Amino acid sequence: MAPVPSFPINVGHIDDVQELRKTKPTQIPQRFVRDMSERPKLAAIVPSPNDIPIIDLSKLVGSDRDEQERHIEQLKIACEEWGFFQVVNHGIHPSVTENIEKVAKDFFMLPLEEKQKYPMAPGTVQGYGQAFVFSENQKLDWCNMFALGVEPPCIRNQKLWPSKPANFGETLEIYSREIRQLCKNILRYISMSLDLKGDVFEEMFGVAVQAARMNYYPPCSRPDLVLGLSPHSDGSAITVLQQGKGSSVGLQILQDGKWVPVQPIPNALVINIGDTIEVLTNGRYKSVEHRAVTHKERDRLSIVTFYAPSYEVEIGPMAELVDKNNPCRYRRYNHGDYSKHYVTNKLQGKRTLEFAKIEPKTST
Ligand SMILES: O=C(O)CCC(=O)C(=O)O
Ligand SMILES: [Fe+2]
């Protein structure tokens, strides 16, 4: 079973942002208006297309040893210095990424009553609605989410898999299979970049947990007042994010105290390091805080896959990455307990990872 909270929750009334946009296009209810300190400074962001590293996955496969080593080095820098990168030549056929986008968009465009047949119960993370809302006072994101557990089958809530559009389930299955393989490959390259055995994560993770979340951000008449998605790091090992074709630029990552936009590249997928890899690598590869902002005229779709160890697995810094100069910074814990902790707390930067942090013991 996917983790669920064990405390009562009263979230009050949550407006559906697509409906708000349709009926009251210029009104922003107070619950969406952020405190001054949280508001995005949209004018201050200068797009710089080359900032986030781009990794050519076809060069990592290993047919040419020198080339592979050079690209593993690039991956290492991307993980160490950025925690985010875009992969190109990843081998997933464009029809697969186009099809998932199409069914996701078709789903979000259904009448509200149809989408509400698959409600996300307060405090849970599967279905249609807003996740990570736990109180009536909490600010809301300018976003509609539709999220489903995919693998292993025991985390699926089959009642939430929609019957419309008709090919939704089949399309998500095909997409998820391809993304799963991509995650395994990327984790293999990540372990190589750490001078570890290629299959170290695969062996450790057991039957990995995989979940999909589709985020739809309608245009917002006051993008300066709201956030599409609150700042957070992902609880996963790694995350694969597909930015919808023709979507506005919306994803931003926090680097050196500045929000850096991630420019969509056609056919590329965005990969980011999640909290679990941060813990396993003893902080060498860190998860990075990110958020989404909205656009005045344009909507945006993102399709996100979270890939993480099986809930039974015990997690802690790997022995190879702990030594005198790198004392242990995280405790050991059960990954299912972390997942539960993650989904039962609001998104708040990297706060959730406090769960695992310990003061390193310095040697004398
Ligand atoms: O829509 C985006 O670009 C961000 C999505 C995201 O960070 C998430 O779903 O965890
Ligand atoms: Fe995220």
Short mmCIF file of N, CA, C and O in Angstrom, two decimals, residues 2-91:
data_model
loop_
_atom_site.label_atom_id
_atom_site.label_comp_id
_atom_site.label_asym_id
_atom_site.label_seq_id
_atom_site.Cartn_x
_atom_site.Cartn_y
_atom_site.Cartn_z
N ALA A 2 0.39 2.26 -0.71
CA ALA A 2 1.10 3.55 -0.66
C ALA A 2 0.86 4.19 0.71
O ALA A 2 -0.18 3.97 1.31
N PRO A 3 1.83 4.95 1.22
CA PRO A 3 1.68 5.53 2.55
C PRO A 3 0.50 6.51 2.62
O PRO A 3 0.27 7.27 1.69
N VAL A 4 -0.21 6.49 3.73
CA VAL A 4 -1.31 7.44 3.96
C VAL A 4 -1.15 8.03 5.36
O VAL A 4 -0.60 7.39 6.24
N PRO A 5 -1.66 9.27 5.58
CA PRO A 5 -1.49 9.87 6.91
C PRO A 5 -2.42 9.22 7.93
O PRO A 5 -3.47 8.70 7.56
N SER A 6 -2.02 9.28 9.19
CA SER A 6 -2.85 8.66 10.21
C SER A 6 -3.45 9.71 11.14
O SER A 6 -3.78 9.43 12.26
N PHE A 7 -3.57 10.98 10.64
CA PHE A 7 -4.17 12.02 11.48
C PHE A 7 -5.31 12.68 10.71
O PHE A 7 -5.33 12.67 9.48
N PRO A 8 -6.29 13.26 11.43
CA PRO A 8 -7.43 13.89 10.73
C PRO A 8 -6.99 15.18 10.04
O PRO A 8 -6.14 15.90 10.56
N ILE A 9 -7.59 15.45 8.89
CA ILE A 9 -7.17 16.62 8.11
C ILE A 9 -8.39 17.43 7.71
O ILE A 9 -9.38 16.87 7.25
N ASN A 10 -8.31 18.75 7.88
CA ASN A 10 -9.38 19.61 7.37
C ASN A 10 -8.75 20.65 6.45
O ASN A 10 -8.07 21.56 6.90
N VAL A 11 -8.97 20.45 5.16
CA VAL A 11 -8.31 21.34 4.19
C VAL A 11 -9.23 22.48 3.73
O VAL A 11 -8.81 23.35 2.98
N GLY A 12 -10.49 22.46 4.16
CA GLY A 12 -11.44 23.48 3.73
C GLY A 12 -11.78 23.32 2.25
O GLY A 12 -11.52 22.25 1.66
N HIS A 13 -12.32 24.37 1.65
CA HIS A 13 -12.69 24.28 0.24
C HIS A 13 -11.48 24.62 -0.64
O HIS A 13 -10.82 25.62 -0.43
N ILE A 14 -11.23 23.76 -1.61
CA ILE A 14 -10.11 24.03 -2.53
C ILE A 14 -10.70 24.33 -3.91
O ILE A 14 -11.33 23.46 -4.52
N ASP A 15 -10.50 25.56 -4.37
CA ASP A 15 -10.98 25.91 -5.72
C ASP A 15 -10.18 25.16 -6.76
O ASP A 15 -8.96 25.01 -6.63
N ASP A 16 -10.86 24.72 -7.81
CA ASP A 16 -10.17 24.10 -8.93
C ASP A 16 -9.66 25.22 -9.84
O ASP A 16 -10.45 26.05 -10.31
N VAL A 17 -8.36 25.26 -10.07
CA VAL A 17 -7.80 26.44 -10.76
C VAL A 17 -8.26 26.54 -12.22
O VAL A 17 -8.38 27.65 -12.75
N GLN A 18 -8.52 25.41 -12.86
CA GLN A 18 -9.01 25.50 -14.25
C GLN A 18 -10.40 26.14 -14.28
O GLN A 18 -10.70 26.93 -15.17
N GLU A 19 -11.22 25.80 -13.29
CA GLU A 19 -12.58 26.38 -13.23
C GLU A 19 -12.49 27.87 -12.91
O GLU A 19 -13.21 28.68 -13.49
N LEU A 20 -11.58 28.22 -11.99
CA LEU A 20 -11.40 29.64 -11.65
C LEU A 20 -11.04 30.43 -12.90
O LEU A 20 -11.56 31.50 -13.15
N ARG A 21 -10.12 29.85 -13.64
CA ARG A 21 -9.64 30.50 -14.86
C ARG A 21 -10.79 30.69 -15.87
O ARG A 21 -10.86 31.70 -16.56
N LYS A 22 -11.69 29.71 -15.91
CA LYS A 22 -12.80 29.78 -16.87
C LYS A 22 -13.83 30.83 -16.46
O LYS A 22 -14.29 31.61 -17.29
N THR A 23 -14.19 30.81 -15.18
CA THR A 23 -15.33 31.62 -14.77
C THR A 23 -14.94 32.99 -14.23
O THR A 23 -15.70 33.94 -14.36
N LYS A 24 -13.79 33.06 -13.56
CA LYS A 24 -13.39 34.36 -12.97
C LYS A 24 -11.94 34.63 -13.33
O LYS A 24 -11.05 34.61 -12.47
N PRO A 25 -11.68 34.86 -14.62
CA PRO A 25 -10.29 34.88 -15.09
C PRO A 25 -9.40 35.91 -14.40
O PRO A 25 -8.19 35.77 -14.41
N THR A 26 -9.97 36.96 -13.82
CA THR A 26 -9.08 37.97 -13.22
C THR A 26 -9.02 37.91 -11.70
O THR A 26 -8.31 38.68 -11.07
N GLN A 27 -9.80 37.01 -11.11
CA GLN A 27 -9.81 36.95 -9.64
C GLN A 27 -8.85 35.91 -9.08
O GLN A 27 -8.85 34.77 -9.52
N ILE A 28 -8.06 36.34 -8.12
CA ILE A 28 -7.15 35.40 -7.46
C ILE A 28 -7.59 35.28 -6.00
O ILE A 28 -7.34 36.20 -5.22
N PRO A 29 -8.26 34.20 -5.64
CA PRO A 29 -8.66 34.07 -4.23
C PRO A 29 -7.45 34.13 -3.30
O PRO A 29 -6.36 33.67 -3.66
N GLN A 30 -7.68 34.71 -2.11
CA GLN A 30 -6.58 34.94 -1.15
C GLN A 30 -5.75 33.69 -0.86
O GLN A 30 -4.56 33.77 -0.61
N ARG A 31 -6.41 32.54 -0.91
CA ARG A 31 -5.67 31.31 -0.56
C ARG A 31 -4.55 31.00 -1.54
O ARG A 31 -3.69 30.16 -1.28
N PHE A 32 -4.59 31.64 -2.70
CA PHE A 32 -3.53 31.41 -3.68
C PHE A 32 -2.47 32.51 -3.65
O PHE A 32 -1.42 32.37 -4.26
N VAL A 33 -2.80 33.60 -2.98
CA VAL A 33 -1.88 34.75 -2.98
C VAL A 33 -0.79 34.52 -1.94
O VAL A 33 -1.05 34.39 -0.76
N ARG A 34 0.43 34.49 -2.40
CA ARG A 34 1.57 34.17 -1.53
C ARG A 34 2.00 35.35 -0.68
O ARG A 34 1.84 36.51 -1.09
N ASP A 35 2.60 35.04 0.45
CA ASP A 35 3.22 36.09 1.25
C ASP A 35 4.32 36.72 0.39
O ASP A 35 4.90 36.05 -0.46
N MET A 36 4.62 37.98 0.69
CA MET A 36 5.61 38.72 -0.10
C MET A 36 6.90 37.92 -0.35
O MET A 36 7.40 37.85 -1.46
N SER A 37 7.41 37.29 0.71
CA SER A 37 8.71 36.62 0.61
C SER A 37 8.68 35.43 -0.36
O SER A 37 9.71 34.99 -0.84
N GLU A 38 7.49 34.92 -0.62
CA GLU A 38 7.39 33.71 -1.46
C GLU A 38 7.06 34.04 -2.92
O GLU A 38 7.12 33.17 -3.77
N ARG A 39 6.66 35.29 -3.17
CA ARG A 39 6.19 35.63 -4.52
C ARG A 39 7.33 35.55 -5.53
O ARG A 39 8.44 36.00 -5.23
N PRO A 40 7.06 35.01 -6.72
CA PRO A 40 8.14 34.94 -7.70
C PRO A 40 8.44 36.31 -8.30
O PRO A 40 7.52 37.05 -8.63
N LYS A 41 9.72 36.62 -8.39
CA LYS A 41 10.10 37.90 -9.01
C LYS A 41 10.31 37.63 -10.48
O LYS A 41 11.42 37.35 -10.92
N LEU A 42 9.22 37.67 -11.22
CA LEU A 42 9.27 37.21 -12.61
C LEU A 42 10.16 38.08 -13.48
O LEU A 42 10.90 37.58 -14.32
N ALA A 43 10.10 39.39 -13.27
CA ALA A 43 10.86 40.28 -14.13
C ALA A 43 12.37 40.09 -13.95
O ALA A 43 13.15 40.30 -14.87
N ALA A 44 12.77 39.64 -12.76
CA ALA A 44 14.20 39.55 -12.47
C ALA A 44 14.86 38.34 -13.12
O ALA A 44 16.08 38.22 -13.14
N ILE A 45 14.04 37.43 -13.66
CA ILE A 45 14.64 36.20 -14.18
C ILE A 45 15.04 36.36 -15.64
O ILE A 45 14.22 36.66 -16.50
N VAL A 46 16.31 36.21 -15.88
CA VAL A 46 16.80 36.31 -17.25
C VAL A 46 17.01 34.88 -17.77
O VAL A 46 17.82 34.15 -17.20
N PRO A 47 16.28 34.49 -18.79
CA PRO A 47 16.46 33.12 -19.25
C PRO A 47 17.86 32.90 -19.80
O PRO A 47 18.40 33.72 -20.54
N SER A 48 18.49 31.83 -19.38
CA SER A 48 19.83 31.52 -19.88
C SER A 48 19.83 30.05 -20.31
O SER A 48 20.00 29.17 -19.47
N PRO A 49 19.57 29.80 -21.60
CA PRO A 49 19.26 28.46 -22.08
C PRO A 49 20.33 27.41 -21.79
O PRO A 49 20.03 26.24 -21.71
N ASN A 50 21.57 27.83 -21.59
CA ASN A 50 22.61 26.81 -21.46
C ASN A 50 22.96 26.46 -20.03
O ASN A 50 23.91 25.74 -19.78
N ASP A 51 22.20 27.01 -19.09
CA ASP A 51 22.60 26.83 -17.71
C ASP A 51 22.56 25.37 -17.23
O ASP A 51 23.55 24.85 -16.74
N ILE A 52 21.43 24.74 -17.35
CA ILE A 52 21.30 23.37 -16.83
C ILE A 52 22.09 22.44 -17.75
O ILE A 52 21.92 22.48 -18.96
N PRO A 53 22.95 21.58 -17.20
CA PRO A 53 23.75 20.71 -18.08
C PRO A 53 22.88 19.81 -18.97
O PRO A 53 21.79 19.40 -18.57
N ILE A 54 23.40 19.54 -20.14
CA ILE A 54 22.71 18.64 -21.07
C ILE A 54 23.59 17.40 -21.22
O ILE A 54 24.78 17.51 -21.51
N ILE A 55 23.02 16.24 -21.01
CA ILE A 55 23.78 14.99 -21.09
C ILE A 55 23.26 14.18 -22.28
O ILE A 55 22.06 13.92 -22.39
N ASP A 56 24.19 13.79 -23.13
CA ASP A 56 23.83 12.97 -24.30
C ASP A 56 23.93 11.50 -23.87
O ASP A 56 25.02 10.95 -23.75
N LEU A 57 22.78 10.89 -23.64
CA LEU A 57 22.79 9.51 -23.09
C LEU A 57 23.40 8.49 -24.05
O LEU A 57 23.97 7.49 -23.62
N SER A 58 23.31 8.77 -25.34
CA SER A 58 23.84 7.81 -26.31
C SER A 58 25.36 7.67 -26.16
O SER A 58 25.95 6.67 -26.54
N LYS A 59 25.99 8.69 -25.57
CA LYS A 59 27.45 8.67 -25.40
C LYS A 59 27.87 7.92 -24.12
O LYS A 59 29.04 7.70 -23.88
N LEU A 60 26.88 7.59 -23.31
CA LEU A 60 27.19 6.91 -22.04
C LEU A 60 27.12 5.40 -22.16
O LEU A 60 27.49 4.67 -21.25
N VAL A 61 26.62 4.92 -23.28
CA VAL A 61 26.35 3.49 -23.42
C VAL A 61 27.64 2.66 -23.38
O VAL A 61 27.66 1.54 -22.86
N GLY A 62 28.73 3.21 -23.91
CA GLY A 62 30.00 2.53 -23.71
C GLY A 62 30.61 1.86 -24.92
O GLY A 62 31.53 1.06 -24.78
N SER A 63 30.12 2.19 -26.12
CA SER A 63 30.74 1.58 -27.29
C SER A 63 32.16 2.14 -27.49
O SER A 63 33.04 1.46 -27.97
N ASP A 64 32.36 3.38 -27.10
CA ASP A 64 33.70 3.98 -27.16
C ASP A 64 34.10 4.33 -25.72
O ASP A 64 33.52 5.20 -25.09
N ARG A 65 35.11 3.63 -25.20
CA ARG A 65 35.48 3.72 -23.78
C ARG A 65 35.87 5.14 -23.32
O ARG A 65 35.40 5.64 -22.29
N ASP A 66 36.72 5.81 -24.17
CA ASP A 66 37.17 7.16 -23.80
C ASP A 66 36.00 8.13 -23.77
O ASP A 66 35.87 8.95 -22.86
N GLU A 67 35.17 7.97 -24.80
CA GLU A 67 34.01 8.85 -24.90
C GLU A 67 33.09 8.63 -23.69
O GLU A 67 32.59 9.58 -23.08
N GLN A 68 32.92 7.38 -23.33
CA GLN A 68 32.06 7.07 -22.19
C GLN A 68 32.62 7.73 -20.92
O GLN A 68 31.89 8.37 -20.17
N GLU A 69 33.92 7.59 -20.72
CA GLU A 69 34.52 8.18 -19.52
C GLU A 69 34.33 9.69 -19.45
O GLU A 69 34.02 10.25 -18.40
N ARG A 70 34.51 10.32 -20.61
CA ARG A 70 34.32 11.77 -20.65
C ARG A 70 32.89 12.16 -20.28
O ARG A 70 32.65 13.12 -19.56
N HIS A 71 31.96 11.39 -20.78
CA HIS A 71 30.56 11.74 -20.52
C HIS A 71 30.13 11.36 -19.09
O HIS A 71 29.28 12.03 -18.51
N ILE A 72 30.74 10.32 -18.55
CA ILE A 72 30.47 9.99 -17.13
C ILE A 72 30.96 11.15 -16.25
O ILE A 72 30.31 11.53 -15.29
N GLU A 73 32.10 11.71 -16.64
CA GLU A 73 32.65 12.86 -15.91
C GLU A 73 31.66 14.05 -15.97
O GLU A 73 31.44 14.72 -14.97
N GLN A 74 31.09 14.25 -17.15
CA GLN A 74 30.09 15.35 -17.29
C GLN A 74 28.88 15.10 -16.40
O GLN A 74 28.33 16.01 -15.78
N LEU A 75 28.49 13.83 -16.35
CA LEU A 75 27.33 13.47 -15.51
C LEU A 75 27.65 13.74 -14.04
O LEU A 75 26.83 14.25 -13.29
N LYS A 76 28.87 13.39 -13.65
CA LYS A 76 29.30 13.61 -12.27
C LYS A 76 29.21 15.10 -11.91
O LYS A 76 28.68 15.46 -10.86
N ILE A 77 29.70 15.94 -12.81
CA ILE A 77 29.66 17.39 -12.56
C ILE A 77 28.20 17.86 -12.47
O ILE A 77 27.82 18.63 -11.60
N ALA A 78 27.37 17.32 -13.39
CA ALA A 78 25.95 17.70 -13.38
C ALA A 78 25.30 17.33 -12.05
O ALA A 78 24.53 18.11 -11.47
N CYS A 79 25.63 16.15 -11.53
CA CYS A 79 25.02 15.70 -10.27
C CYS A 79 25.58 16.46 -9.08
O CYS A 79 24.85 16.80 -8.15
N GLU A 80 26.89 16.71 -9.11
CA GLU A 80 27.52 17.36 -7.97
C GLU A 80 27.18 18.84 -7.88
O GLU A 80 26.91 19.36 -6.82
N GLU A 81 27.19 19.49 -9.04
CA GLU A 81 27.07 20.95 -9.02
C GLU A 81 25.65 21.45 -9.28
O GLU A 81 25.34 22.59 -8.98
N TRP A 82 24.84 20.60 -9.89
CA TRP A 82 23.50 21.07 -10.27
C TRP A 82 22.36 20.26 -9.64
O TRP A 82 21.34 20.83 -9.28
N GLY A 83 22.51 18.95 -9.61
CA GLY A 83 21.41 18.10 -9.14
C GLY A 83 20.28 18.00 -10.14
O GLY A 83 19.27 17.32 -9.92
N PHE A 84 20.42 18.71 -11.26
CA PHE A 84 19.43 18.72 -12.34
C PHE A 84 20.17 18.66 -13.67
O PHE A 84 21.20 19.34 -13.82
N PHE A 85 19.68 17.90 -14.61
CA PHE A 85 20.23 17.97 -15.96
C PHE A 85 19.16 17.53 -16.95
O PHE A 85 18.14 16.95 -16.56
N GLN A 86 19.40 17.83 -18.22
CA GLN A 86 18.46 17.38 -19.25
C GLN A 86 19.14 16.28 -20.04
O GLN A 86 20.33 16.39 -20.36
N VAL A 87 18.41 15.21 -20.34
CA VAL A 87 19.01 14.16 -21.17
C VAL A 87 18.44 14.22 -22.59
O VAL A 87 17.23 14.38 -22.78
N VAL A 88 19.35 14.11 -23.55
CA VAL A 88 18.95 14.03 -24.95
C VAL A 88 19.43 12.69 -25.50
O VAL A 88 20.25 12.02 -24.86
N ASN A 89 18.92 12.28 -26.62
CA ASN A 89 19.22 10.96 -27.20
C ASN A 89 19.04 9.86 -26.15
O ASN A 89 19.89 9.00 -25.98
N HIS A 90 17.91 9.91 -25.48
CA HIS A 90 17.63 8.95 -24.40
C HIS A 90 17.02 7.66 -24.92
O HIS A 90 16.81 6.73 -24.15
N GLY A 91 16.71 7.62 -26.19
CA GLY A 91 16.24 6.37 -26.79
C GLY A 91 14.74 6.13 -26.67
O GLY A 91 14.23 5.11 -27.16
#
